[in-house]
Amino acid sequence: MHCSSFAADLCRSCTLMGQSYPEQLAAKQRHVEQVLGPRADLDWLAPVTSPESGFRNKAKMVVGGTALQPTLGILDATGRGIDLRDCGLYTPGLQAAFGVLAHFVARAGLTPYDVARRSGELKNLLVTESPDGELMVRFVLRSQEPVARIRKHLPVLLGELPHLRVVSANLLPEHKAVVEGEREILLTEQETLRMRLNGIDMHLRPQSFFQTNTEVAAALYRQATAWVDELAPSSVWDLYCGVGGFALHCAAPGRAVLGVETSREAVASATLSAHEAGLSCATFQVGDATAFALGAPHAPGLVVVNPPRRGLGEELSRWLEESSVEHVVYSSCHSGSLARDLAAMPSLRPRRARLLDMFPQTSHYEVLTLLERA
């Protein structure tokens, strides 16, 4: 893959740009095996590959420039906007939407936020595309002041982007290096973006998380489901369940599946998906994964965990080690924290593992591991 922005030294986010894809994949496999260490009883499955370009279903675009000539992309060291609308990582659907959104910024008079001066309103544009080509657009604003103008011009935007389903304004009044704030103002009647994977409809609300590589995410859920179905546990917990990807895929007649997640929006989405699919065996609740496990009267036969980059942490790892759980399916985006958690759970031995290349052109990847109690 060639990137003109990388070649011109304007964007260096893709640290592996210029390496052949087979070289990238082999290096990631070597890295994860080195981090987890030699394990004679661990069976490594063939890595799940990704398209080298056009795979990102979500764009987090910093808005720079001026209201009349906005840039969508990143800021350089001086705060100047670098336009990355032609970035090859994004899906064709996202790339086609960027120009329309830039014109909308000008039409609605949305002044980009100036970091140095701490003035202006529009900080970021967050755009997500579903597997069916539908779009969600979120305007991250310093204040609520521009919302009326966005509402006024929104019918034109909906006409120009016929696949646009969900639009919201996110308020980030603080001057800090984060992508979004806590308050969300929905601007369309439709509240969720339907994310259809492997025949299962999931619902994505504006502040919910979803894997950024649709094709590899689908493979991730298929692999986890295959392992769970083979083991056929009667009860499953999906901790850090998000919008319910693992739980909904693993649900089956005679198998009670419970998802736990701190985000109320994500739990509402997962509950809606289970209801629409007729999966009465899958339930979801708001809560902290560690606190839930430590306070539960009984343990399930299998636990699925998909923690953030920091991993499970000492308390949850210790609980799993001392519990009666027979199997754990661990999905990790950081092999270092995975290795630490495995060291804290010596009775739960990794038996199978698979690298999934969720992030081509970078050193990041996902690894799915099946643990079995010795």
CSV table of C-alpha atoms in Angstrom, one decimal, residues 57-332:
chain,number,residue,atom,x,y,z
A,57,ASN,CA,-15.1,1.4,9.4
A,58,LYS,CA,-14.6,4.3,11.8
A,59,ALA,CA,-12.9,7.7,11.2
A,60,LYS,CA,-11.9,10.0,14.0
A,61,MET,CA,-11.1,13.2,12.1
A,62,VAL,CA,-9.7,16.3,13.8
A,63,VAL,CA,-11.2,19.4,12.2
A,64,GLY,CA,-8.7,22.1,11.4
A,65,GLY,CA,-8.5,25.0,8.9
A,66,THR,CA,-11.4,27.4,8.7
A,67,ALA,CA,-15.1,27.1,8.5
A,68,LEU,CA,-15.0,27.9,4.7
A,69,GLN,CA,-12.0,25.6,4.1
A,70,PRO,CA,-11.9,22.9,6.8
A,71,THR,CA,-9.4,20.1,7.0
A,72,LEU,CA,-10.4,16.7,8.2
A,73,GLY,CA,-7.6,14.6,9.5
A,74,ILE,CA,-5.0,15.4,12.1
A,75,LEU,CA,-3.1,18.4,13.4
A,76,ASP,CA,0.6,18.9,13.0
A,77,ALA,CA,3.0,20.0,15.8
A,78,THR,CA,2.1,23.6,15.3
A,79,GLY,CA,-1.7,23.0,15.4
A,80,ARG,CA,-2.1,23.3,11.6
A,81,GLY,CA,-4.7,20.9,10.1
A,82,ILE,CA,-3.5,18.1,7.9
A,83,ASP,CA,-6.2,16.9,5.5
A,84,LEU,CA,-6.5,13.1,5.4
A,85,ARG,CA,-9.7,12.6,3.5
A,86,ASP,CA,-7.9,10.4,0.9
A,87,CYS,CA,-6.4,8.1,3.6
A,88,GLY,CA,-6.4,4.6,2.1
A,89,LEU,CA,-7.3,2.9,5.4
A,90,TYR,CA,-10.9,4.0,5.3
A,91,THR,CA,-13.7,2.2,3.5
A,92,PRO,CA,-14.8,3.7,0.2
A,93,GLY,CA,-18.1,4.6,1.9
A,94,LEU,CA,-16.3,6.8,4.4
A,95,GLN,CA,-14.1,8.4,1.8
A,96,ALA,CA,-17.1,9.3,-0.2
A,97,ALA,CA,-18.7,11.0,2.8
A,98,PHE,CA,-15.8,13.2,3.9
A,99,GLY,CA,-16.2,15.7,1.1
A,100,VAL,CA,-19.9,16.1,1.8
A,101,LEU,CA,-19.2,16.6,5.5
A,102,ALA,CA,-16.5,19.2,4.7
A,103,HIS,CA,-19.1,21.2,2.7
A,104,PHE,CA,-21.6,20.8,5.5
A,105,VAL,CA,-19.1,22.3,7.9
A,106,ALA,CA,-18.8,25.4,5.6
A,107,ARG,CA,-22.6,25.6,5.0
A,108,ALA,CA,-23.4,25.5,8.7
A,109,GLY,CA,-20.6,27.9,9.6
A,110,LEU,CA,-19.0,25.5,12.1
A,111,THR,CA,-15.7,27.2,13.1
A,112,PRO,CA,-13.0,24.6,13.7
A,113,TYR,CA,-11.5,24.6,17.2
A,114,ASP,CA,-8.2,26.4,17.4
A,115,VAL,CA,-6.1,24.5,20.0
A,116,ALA,CA,-3.5,27.3,20.5
A,117,ARG,CA,-6.1,30.0,21.0
A,118,ARG,CA,-8.7,27.8,22.6
A,119,SER,CA,-11.4,29.3,20.4
A,120,GLY,CA,-13.8,27.9,17.8
A,121,GLU,CA,-16.4,25.2,18.2
A,122,LEU,CA,-16.0,22.1,16.0
A,123,LYS,CA,-13.3,19.8,17.4
A,124,ASN,CA,-13.8,16.4,15.7
A,125,LEU,CA,-15.9,14.5,13.3
A,126,LEU,CA,-16.5,10.9,14.2
A,127,VAL,CA,-17.9,8.8,11.3
A,128,THR,CA,-18.8,5.1,11.4
A,129,GLU,CA,-20.0,2.9,8.5
A,130,SER,CA,-22.0,-0.3,9.1
A,131,PRO,CA,-21.4,-3.5,7.1
A,132,ASP,CA,-24.5,-2.5,5.1
A,133,GLY,CA,-23.1,0.9,4.1
A,134,GLU,CA,-25.1,3.0,6.5
A,135,LEU,CA,-23.5,5.9,8.4
A,136,MET,CA,-23.4,7.5,11.8
A,137,VAL,CA,-21.9,11.0,12.1
A,138,ARG,CA,-21.1,12.7,15.4
A,139,PHE,CA,-20.0,16.4,15.7
A,140,VAL,CA,-17.8,16.9,18.7
A,141,LEU,CA,-18.3,20.5,19.8
A,142,ARG,CA,-16.9,22.8,22.5
A,143,SER,CA,-20.4,24.0,23.4
A,144,GLN,CA,-24.1,23.6,22.5
A,145,GLU,CA,-24.1,26.9,20.5
A,146,PRO,CA,-23.7,25.4,17.0
A,147,VAL,CA,-26.3,22.7,17.5
A,148,ALA,CA,-29.2,24.9,16.2
A,149,ARG,CA,-27.2,25.5,13.0
A,150,ILE,CA,-26.5,21.8,12.6
A,151,ARG,CA,-30.3,21.1,13.0
A,152,LYS,CA,-31.2,23.8,10.5
A,153,HIS,CA,-29.0,22.4,7.7
A,154,LEU,CA,-29.4,18.7,8.7
A,155,PRO,CA,-32.1,17.9,6.1
A,156,VAL,CA,-29.7,18.9,3.3
A,157,LEU,CA,-27.0,16.7,4.7
A,158,LEU,CA,-29.4,13.8,4.9
A,159,GLY,CA,-30.4,14.3,1.3
A,160,GLU,CA,-26.7,14.4,0.2
A,161,LEU,CA,-25.8,11.3,2.2
A,162,PRO,CA,-28.8,9.0,1.7
A,163,HIS,CA,-27.2,6.2,3.8
A,164,LEU,CA,-26.8,8.5,6.8
A,165,ARG,CA,-29.0,7.1,9.6
A,166,VAL,CA,-27.7,8.6,12.9
A,167,VAL,CA,-26.5,12.1,13.6
A,168,SER,CA,-25.5,13.5,17.0
A,169,ALA,CA,-23.7,16.3,18.7
A,170,ASN,CA,-21.2,15.4,21.4
A,171,LEU,CA,-20.1,18.2,23.8
A,172,LEU,CA,-16.5,18.4,24.9
A,173,PRO,CA,-16.1,21.8,26.7
A,174,GLU,CA,-12.8,20.9,28.3
A,175,HIS,CA,-9.5,21.7,26.7
A,176,LYS,CA,-7.9,18.3,26.8
A,177,ALA,CA,-6.5,15.7,24.5
A,178,VAL,CA,-9.5,13.4,24.3
A,179,VAL,CA,-11.7,12.5,21.3
A,180,GLU,CA,-15.2,13.1,22.8
A,181,GLY,CA,-17.1,14.3,25.9
A,182,GLU,CA,-19.7,12.7,28.1
A,183,ARG,CA,-22.9,14.5,26.9
A,184,GLU,CA,-24.5,13.4,23.6
A,185,ILE,CA,-27.4,15.2,21.8
A,186,LEU,CA,-29.2,13.0,19.3
A,187,LEU,CA,-30.3,14.9,16.2
A,188,THR,CA,-32.1,12.1,14.2
A,189,GLU,CA,-35.1,10.0,15.0
A,190,GLN,CA,-33.0,6.8,14.6
A,191,GLU,CA,-30.8,6.2,17.6
A,192,THR,CA,-28.7,3.2,16.6
A,193,LEU,CA,-26.6,2.1,13.7
A,194,ARG,CA,-27.3,-1.5,12.7
A,195,MET,CA,-24.1,-3.5,12.6
A,196,ARG,CA,-24.9,-6.8,10.8
A,197,LEU,CA,-22.2,-9.5,11.3
A,198,ASN,CA,-22.4,-13.2,10.6
A,199,GLY,CA,-26.2,-12.9,10.3
A,200,ILE,CA,-26.6,-11.2,13.7
A,201,ASP,CA,-27.8,-7.6,14.0
A,202,MET,CA,-26.1,-5.6,16.6
A,203,HIS,CA,-27.0,-2.0,17.5
A,204,LEU,CA,-24.4,0.7,17.9
A,205,ARG,CA,-25.3,3.9,19.8
A,206,PRO,CA,-23.1,7.0,19.4
A,207,GLN,CA,-21.0,6.4,22.6
A,208,SER,CA,-20.6,2.6,22.2
A,209,PHE,CA,-17.5,0.8,21.1
A,210,PHE,CA,-17.3,-1.4,18.0
A,211,GLN,CA,-14.2,-3.1,16.4
A,212,THR,CA,-12.8,-0.9,13.7
A,213,ASN,CA,-12.2,-3.7,11.2
A,214,THR,CA,-15.5,-5.2,10.2
A,215,GLU,CA,-14.2,-8.2,8.3
A,216,VAL,CA,-11.7,-9.2,11.0
A,217,ALA,CA,-14.3,-8.6,13.8
A,218,ALA,CA,-16.6,-11.0,12.1
A,219,ALA,CA,-13.8,-13.6,12.0
A,220,LEU,CA,-13.1,-12.9,15.7
A,221,TYR,CA,-16.6,-13.7,16.7
A,222,ARG,CA,-16.8,-16.8,14.5
A,223,GLN,CA,-13.6,-18.2,16.1
A,224,ALA,CA,-14.8,-17.6,19.6
A,225,THR,CA,-18.2,-19.1,18.8
A,226,ALA,CA,-16.6,-22.2,17.3
A,227,TRP,CA,-14.6,-22.8,20.5
A,228,VAL,CA,-17.6,-22.2,22.8
A,229,ASP,CA,-19.8,-24.5,20.7
A,230,GLU,CA,-17.2,-27.2,20.8
A,231,LEU,CA,-17.0,-27.0,24.6
A,232,ALA,CA,-20.8,-26.7,24.9
A,233,PRO,CA,-21.0,-25.0,28.4
A,234,SER,CA,-24.4,-24.6,29.9
A,235,SER,CA,-23.5,-21.1,31.2
A,236,VAL,CA,-21.3,-18.3,29.8
A,237,TRP,CA,-20.3,-14.9,31.1
A,238,ASP,CA,-19.2,-12.2,28.6
A,239,LEU,CA,-17.3,-9.7,30.7
A,240,TYR,CA,-16.6,-6.3,29.1
A,241,CYS,CA,-19.3,-7.3,26.7
A,242,GLY,CA,-19.7,-3.9,24.9
A,243,VAL,CA,-22.7,-4.1,22.5
A,244,GLY,CA,-22.8,-7.9,23.0
A,245,GLY,CA,-20.7,-9.2,20.1
A,246,PHE,CA,-19.4,-12.3,21.8
A,247,ALA,CA,-22.5,-12.9,23.9
A,248,LEU,CA,-24.9,-12.7,21.0
A,249,HIS,CA,-22.8,-15.0,18.9
A,250,CYS,CA,-22.3,-17.6,21.6
A,251,ALA,CA,-26.0,-17.7,22.7
A,252,ALA,CA,-27.7,-21.0,21.9
A,253,PRO,CA,-30.7,-23.0,23.2
A,254,GLY,CA,-30.0,-24.4,26.6
A,255,ARG,CA,-27.0,-22.1,27.2
A,256,ALA,CA,-27.5,-19.1,29.6
A,257,VAL,CA,-25.3,-16.2,28.5
A,258,LEU,CA,-24.9,-13.1,30.6
A,259,GLY,CA,-23.1,-10.0,29.4
A,260,VAL,CA,-21.7,-7.3,31.8
A,261,GLU,CA,-20.6,-3.9,30.7
A,262,THR,CA,-20.1,-0.5,32.4
A,263,SER,CA,-21.7,1.5,29.6
A,264,ARG,CA,-25.5,1.8,29.9
A,265,GLU,CA,-25.8,2.7,26.2
A,266,ALA,CA,-23.9,-0.5,25.2
A,267,VAL,CA,-26.1,-2.6,27.5
A,268,ALA,CA,-29.2,-1.1,26.0
A,269,SER,CA,-28.0,-1.9,22.5
A,270,ALA,CA,-27.1,-5.5,23.4
A,271,THR,CA,-30.5,-6.0,25.1
A,272,LEU,CA,-32.3,-4.7,22.0
A,273,SER,CA,-30.3,-7.0,19.7
A,274,ALA,CA,-31.1,-10.0,21.9
A,275,HIS,CA,-34.8,-9.1,21.9
A,276,GLU,CA,-34.9,-8.7,18.1
A,277,ALA,CA,-33.1,-12.0,17.6
A,278,GLY,CA,-35.4,-13.8,20.0
A,279,LEU,CA,-32.4,-14.8,22.1
A,280,SER,CA,-34.1,-15.0,25.5
A,281,CYS,CA,-31.1,-17.0,26.8
A,282,ALA,CA,-28.9,-13.9,26.5
A,283,THR,CA,-29.2,-11.2,29.1
A,284,PHE,CA,-27.2,-8.1,29.9
A,285,GLN,CA,-26.6,-5.9,32.9
A,286,VAL,CA,-24.7,-2.7,33.7
A,287,GLY,CA,-21.8,-3.2,36.0
A,288,ASP,CA,-18.0,-3.4,36.5
A,289,ALA,CA,-16.6,-6.7,35.4
A,290,THR,CA,-14.4,-7.3,38.4
A,291,ALA,CA,-17.0,-6.2,41.0
A,292,PHE,CA,-19.6,-8.4,39.3
A,293,ALA,CA,-17.4,-11.5,39.3
A,294,LEU,CA,-16.3,-11.0,42.9
A,295,GLY,CA,-19.9,-10.6,44.1
A,296,ALA,CA,-21.5,-13.4,42.1
A,297,PRO,CA,-22.7,-16.4,44.2
A,298,HIS,CA,-21.8,-18.9,41.5
A,299,ALA,CA,-19.4,-19.1,38.6
A,300,PRO,CA,-20.2,-20.2,35.0
A,301,GLY,CA,-18.6,-22.9,33.1
A,302,LEU,CA,-17.0,-20.5,30.6
A,303,VAL,CA,-16.0,-16.9,30.7
A,304,VAL,CA,-15.3,-14.6,27.7
A,305,VAL,CA,-13.2,-11.6,28.5
A,306,ASN,CA,-12.4,-8.7,26.1
A,307,PRO,CA,-10.8,-6.1,28.4
A,308,PRO,CA,-9.3,-2.8,27.5
A,309,ARG,CA,-5.5,-2.5,26.8
A,310,ARG,CA,-4.6,-2.6,30.4
A,311,GLY,CA,-5.9,-6.2,30.7
A,312,LEU,CA,-7.9,-7.9,33.5
A,313,GLY,CA,-5.9,-6.6,36.4
A,314,GLU,CA,-4.9,-8.4,39.6
A,315,GLU,CA,-8.3,-8.8,41.2
A,316,LEU,CA,-10.2,-10.4,38.3
A,317,SER,CA,-7.2,-12.5,37.3
A,318,ARG,CA,-7.0,-13.9,40.9
A,319,TRP,CA,-10.8,-14.5,41.0
A,320,LEU,CA,-10.6,-16.5,37.7
A,321,GLU,CA,-7.6,-18.4,39.0
A,322,GLU,CA,-9.4,-19.4,42.2
A,323,SER,CA,-12.8,-19.9,40.7
A,324,SER,CA,-14.4,-23.1,39.3
A,325,VAL,CA,-14.4,-21.7,35.8
A,326,GLU,CA,-13.2,-24.5,33.4
A,327,HIS,CA,-12.5,-22.4,30.3
A,328,VAL,CA,-11.8,-18.8,29.4
A,329,VAL,CA,-11.9,-17.2,26.0
A,330,TYR,CA,-9.6,-14.2,26.2
A,331,SER,CA,-9.7,-11.6,23.4
A,332,SER,CA,-6.8,-9.1,23.8
